[in-house]
Amino acid sequence: MPLRIPELARRLVVALPIIAGFAAPLSAQPADTRPVITIAVQQIVTSGALEPLREQSNVGARIFDSIFENLIEVDKTGDLSLKPGLAESYRRIDPQTIEFTLRRGVKFHDGREMTAEDVVFTFGRERMWGTGEANPQTSGQPTATLFAQGAQGATSVPREAVAIAGRLLPAFGSMEAVGPYTVRYTNRVADLTLEGRLTRNGTEIISRAGFQAAENWGAWARRPVGTGPYRVKEFRPDNILVLEAHDDYWGGRPPIRELRFVVVPEIATRVNGLLSGQFDFITDVPPDQFRAIERSARHDVIGGAILNHRLLVFDKNHPRLQDPRIRRALTHAIDRNLIVEALFQGKTSVPAGLQWEYYGPMFHSDWTVPAFDPALARRLLQEAGYRGEVIPYRVASGYYTNQVPTAQALQQMWQAVGLNVQLQMVENWQQIFDRSNPQNPRAIRDWSNSAPFNDPVSSIVNQHCERGQQQQAGEWTNADFNGLCTVLETSTNADERRSTFRRMMEIIEREDPGYTVLHRSVLFFGKRKDIEWKPSPTQAMDFRASNFRIVPATR
């Protein structure tokens, strides 16, 4: 017998709570209570790209650890030893070859599983080497030009990226798959440092499908696909980078829902934002701001020395700097200890040249930077016939901690011995490297060098030999030095490598100065006191579950 309308309505009313009871568990999603963490930085990247093969900067180094991973990793918040990364194990087959067994089940940000195919592609021509010859004279190209070079498709790799690949892996032979989860890296020559090289920014493993799906290289470089604990959600160069949790991360669920890196160039604004609760972390805090932060019961300062040295770089093509005696005078006029005490309150030190103690047997403990000797500086200037001509010093304000005060102190020290160095404040690195105006040639600039792994190849070769940025930028070269670069990279004799490294420092730091070391870099963070987090001397900011925890407030 058909139901009448009133009876049907009554039964529906009775059934609705039951239906809702069954439906609610299916539709309701548990709230994601993980925090959103905001970090105020002086800059996110210097090139406009999130592709490590283009971005080789200190600021880029702090974000890449969240997005990408390497086959071999450095224990960045531990003892800095090498450990398996995306490779669960690796072994040397011979002095030129390493075989890697990949972790299974590793997911890229696009949801695909990482296999040997992705690793081979990462080191292939389409992504790393391009289809033509690398142009070594590419440093400092405008970002817009670099992104335009990828306009025909993602396979159009910018020359700068190819040049950086050549710097990282100068004797690359091949990366081949010998199974779905096994790859073999072969170098063209014997190299004792291969494991360290493969930890460098630029050798991270990427998604082949993600790269090939990008509209062009520029689109890829602003939204790359890696395997790290966080993936790119939003990126506006010079403004903000938003990373969201990659919940399929093989290393465990990330502890933060969203990481926000916000560009705040002025340190005073960063400090005020931290104290007001606008930011959870701030970077690059100079010692004179510690007290303002530590007065707050809710904030503290952490950090210290890092694997990076602050340098000055000389362009020996400048008419006044062609004579090495003038460059030597510049180095001897600097009172480095005064800079350390006056501007850094003794919280850093003057290192033994461009080297680090963790080089182990390759470290020369008796080496020193050029002595502070104003009388010698004056004598060298007199011998060189220097008559007070202008020597420009280009400075990009705020990139390094205490950068402008350091530049001003250096200018006064040089003036004291008769050097007419004039500061030229510029806005970015493109302007620092620019050599289009013959009336204003380059002469002196700021820089820093890192040591990402424990061998001189990681720094002096990577930055100052023929494939290094200084020579690629056309600032300095020396035939004897370049010959020694090859020895340091290819020799398997420990004593020969050690003596070669020392001779290289003698040439570039004393006889024919290409740079001079000022002090060891320090990196201090202001942060919320209820956050347990450990900084790394590599500059990477690690926000995995093992290195981030919010401590509940106690009553």
Short mmCIF file of N, CA, C and O in Angstrom, two decimals, residues 443-489:
data_model
loop_
_atom_site.label_atom_id
_atom_site.label_comp_id
_atom_site.label_asym_id
_atom_site.label_seq_id
_atom_site.Cartn_x
_atom_site.Cartn_y
_atom_site.Cartn_z
N ALA A 443 86.28 47.14 -8.40
CA ALA A 443 87.57 47.08 -7.70
C ALA A 443 87.50 46.17 -6.47
O ALA A 443 88.18 45.16 -6.38
N ILE A 444 86.67 46.55 -5.48
CA ILE A 444 86.54 45.79 -4.24
C ILE A 444 85.07 45.49 -4.02
O ILE A 444 84.21 46.33 -4.31
N ARG A 445 84.78 44.31 -3.51
CA ARG A 445 83.40 43.97 -3.13
C ARG A 445 83.42 43.05 -1.92
O ARG A 445 84.43 42.43 -1.59
N ASP A 446 82.27 42.97 -1.26
CA ASP A 446 82.07 42.03 -0.16
C ASP A 446 81.72 40.66 -0.71
O ASP A 446 81.13 40.52 -1.77
N TRP A 447 82.07 39.64 0.08
CA TRP A 447 81.68 38.28 -0.25
C TRP A 447 81.86 37.44 1.00
O TRP A 447 82.37 37.91 2.03
N SER A 448 81.45 36.20 0.90
CA SER A 448 81.76 35.22 1.93
C SER A 448 81.92 33.87 1.25
O SER A 448 81.38 33.66 0.16
N ASN A 449 82.68 32.99 1.85
CA ASN A 449 82.87 31.63 1.32
C ASN A 449 82.54 30.62 2.39
O ASN A 449 82.94 30.77 3.56
N SER A 450 81.84 29.57 1.99
CA SER A 450 81.49 28.49 2.89
C SER A 450 82.32 27.25 2.60
O SER A 450 82.93 27.12 1.53
N ALA A 451 82.31 26.32 3.54
CA ALA A 451 82.95 25.02 3.38
C ALA A 451 81.90 23.95 3.64
O ALA A 451 81.80 23.46 4.77
N PRO A 452 81.10 23.57 2.66
CA PRO A 452 79.99 22.65 2.88
C PRO A 452 80.42 21.24 3.24
O PRO A 452 79.62 20.48 3.77
N PHE A 453 81.66 20.85 2.90
CA PHE A 453 82.16 19.57 3.38
C PHE A 453 83.63 19.71 3.72
O PHE A 453 84.26 20.73 3.41
N ASN A 454 84.20 18.71 4.36
CA ASN A 454 85.47 18.88 5.07
C ASN A 454 86.71 18.69 4.21
O ASN A 454 87.59 17.88 4.54
N ASP A 455 86.82 19.47 3.15
CA ASP A 455 88.00 19.45 2.31
C ASP A 455 88.12 20.80 1.61
O ASP A 455 87.09 21.42 1.28
N PRO A 456 89.36 21.29 1.34
CA PRO A 456 89.53 22.59 0.68
C PRO A 456 88.85 22.69 -0.68
O PRO A 456 88.52 23.79 -1.12
N VAL A 457 88.63 21.56 -1.34
CA VAL A 457 87.93 21.57 -2.61
C VAL A 457 86.57 22.25 -2.48
O VAL A 457 86.09 22.92 -3.39
N SER A 458 85.95 22.11 -1.31
CA SER A 458 84.61 22.65 -1.11
C SER A 458 84.58 24.17 -1.10
O SER A 458 83.51 24.76 -1.28
N SER A 459 85.72 24.81 -0.89
CA SER A 459 85.72 26.26 -0.78
C SER A 459 86.69 26.93 -1.75
O SER A 459 86.28 27.58 -2.70
N ILE A 460 87.99 26.74 -1.54
CA ILE A 460 88.96 27.50 -2.36
C ILE A 460 88.87 27.11 -3.83
O ILE A 460 88.99 27.96 -4.72
N VAL A 461 88.63 25.83 -4.10
CA VAL A 461 88.49 25.40 -5.50
C VAL A 461 87.14 25.82 -6.04
O VAL A 461 87.03 26.41 -7.12
N ASN A 462 86.10 25.54 -5.27
CA ASN A 462 84.74 25.82 -5.74
C ASN A 462 84.51 27.29 -6.01
O ASN A 462 83.74 27.64 -6.91
N GLN A 463 85.18 28.17 -5.27
CA GLN A 463 84.93 29.60 -5.42
C GLN A 463 86.01 30.37 -6.17
O GLN A 463 85.74 31.43 -6.74
N HIS A 464 87.25 29.85 -6.20
CA HIS A 464 88.34 30.69 -6.71
C HIS A 464 89.17 30.08 -7.86
O HIS A 464 89.99 30.79 -8.43
N CYS A 465 88.97 28.80 -8.15
CA CYS A 465 89.67 28.22 -9.29
C CYS A 465 88.95 28.61 -10.59
O CYS A 465 88.01 29.41 -10.56
N GLU A 466 89.36 28.06 -11.70
CA GLU A 466 88.84 28.52 -12.99
C GLU A 466 87.33 28.43 -13.11
O GLU A 466 86.70 29.26 -13.76
N ARG A 467 86.72 27.41 -12.51
CA ARG A 467 85.27 27.27 -12.58
C ARG A 467 84.58 28.02 -11.44
O ARG A 467 83.35 28.04 -11.38
N GLY A 468 85.33 28.58 -10.53
CA GLY A 468 84.76 29.29 -9.40
C GLY A 468 84.19 30.64 -9.80
O GLY A 468 84.52 31.20 -10.84
N GLN A 469 83.36 31.19 -8.91
CA GLN A 469 82.66 32.43 -9.26
C GLN A 469 83.62 33.58 -9.52
O GLN A 469 83.40 34.38 -10.43
N GLN A 470 84.70 33.69 -8.75
CA GLN A 470 85.57 34.85 -8.92
C GLN A 470 86.19 34.88 -10.31
O GLN A 470 86.24 35.94 -10.96
N GLN A 471 86.67 33.74 -10.79
CA GLN A 471 87.27 33.74 -12.13
C GLN A 471 86.20 33.78 -13.21
O GLN A 471 86.39 34.39 -14.27
N GLN A 472 85.06 33.16 -12.97
CA GLN A 472 83.97 33.25 -13.96
C GLN A 472 83.48 34.68 -14.10
O GLN A 472 83.03 35.09 -15.17
N ALA A 473 83.56 35.44 -13.02
CA ALA A 473 83.14 36.84 -13.07
C ALA A 473 84.21 37.74 -13.68
O ALA A 473 84.00 38.93 -13.86
N GLY A 474 85.38 37.16 -13.98
CA GLY A 474 86.44 37.93 -14.62
C GLY A 474 87.17 38.87 -13.70
O GLY A 474 87.76 39.86 -14.16
N GLU A 475 87.21 38.56 -12.40
CA GLU A 475 87.85 39.47 -11.45
C GLU A 475 89.33 39.16 -11.23
O GLU A 475 90.12 40.07 -10.99
N TRP A 476 89.70 37.89 -11.30
CA TRP A 476 91.06 37.51 -10.91
C TRP A 476 91.41 36.19 -11.57
O TRP A 476 90.55 35.32 -11.74
N THR A 477 92.67 36.02 -11.94
CA THR A 477 93.15 34.73 -12.41
C THR A 477 94.65 34.67 -12.18
O THR A 477 95.32 35.71 -12.08
N ASN A 478 95.18 33.45 -12.10
CA ASN A 478 96.61 33.25 -11.90
C ASN A 478 96.94 31.86 -12.42
O ASN A 478 96.39 30.87 -11.96
N ALA A 479 97.84 31.78 -13.40
CA ALA A 479 98.12 30.51 -14.07
C ALA A 479 98.70 29.47 -13.11
O ALA A 479 98.32 28.29 -13.16
N ASP A 480 99.62 29.88 -12.25
CA ASP A 480 100.21 28.92 -11.30
C ASP A 480 99.15 28.39 -10.35
O ASP A 480 99.11 27.18 -10.06
N PHE A 481 98.32 29.26 -9.88
CA PHE A 481 97.24 28.86 -8.97
C PHE A 481 96.31 27.86 -9.67
O PHE A 481 95.94 26.83 -9.09
N ASN A 482 95.95 28.15 -10.91
CA ASN A 482 95.02 27.28 -11.63
C ASN A 482 95.61 25.89 -11.87
O ASN A 482 94.89 24.89 -11.82
N GLY A 483 96.89 25.83 -12.10
CA GLY A 483 97.52 24.52 -12.25
C GLY A 483 97.44 23.71 -10.98
O GLY A 483 97.24 22.48 -11.01
N LEU A 484 97.57 24.37 -9.85
CA LEU A 484 97.49 23.68 -8.57
C LEU A 484 96.07 23.23 -8.25
O LEU A 484 95.87 22.23 -7.53
N CYS A 485 95.08 23.93 -8.78
CA CYS A 485 93.69 23.51 -8.59
C CYS A 485 93.48 22.10 -9.09
O CYS A 485 92.83 21.27 -8.44
N THR A 486 94.04 21.81 -10.25
CA THR A 486 93.90 20.48 -10.83
C THR A 486 94.55 19.41 -9.95
O THR A 486 94.00 18.33 -9.75
N VAL A 487 95.71 19.74 -9.41
CA VAL A 487 96.40 18.79 -8.53
C VAL A 487 95.55 18.51 -7.29
O VAL A 487 95.37 17.35 -6.89
N LEU A 488 95.03 19.56 -6.68
CA LEU A 488 94.25 19.40 -5.46
C LEU A 488 93.00 18.55 -5.71
O LEU A 488 92.59 17.75 -4.87
N GLU A 489 92.40 18.71 -6.88
CA GLU A 489 91.17 17.98 -7.18
C GLU A 489 91.41 16.52 -7.57
O GLU A 489 90.55 15.67 -7.33
#
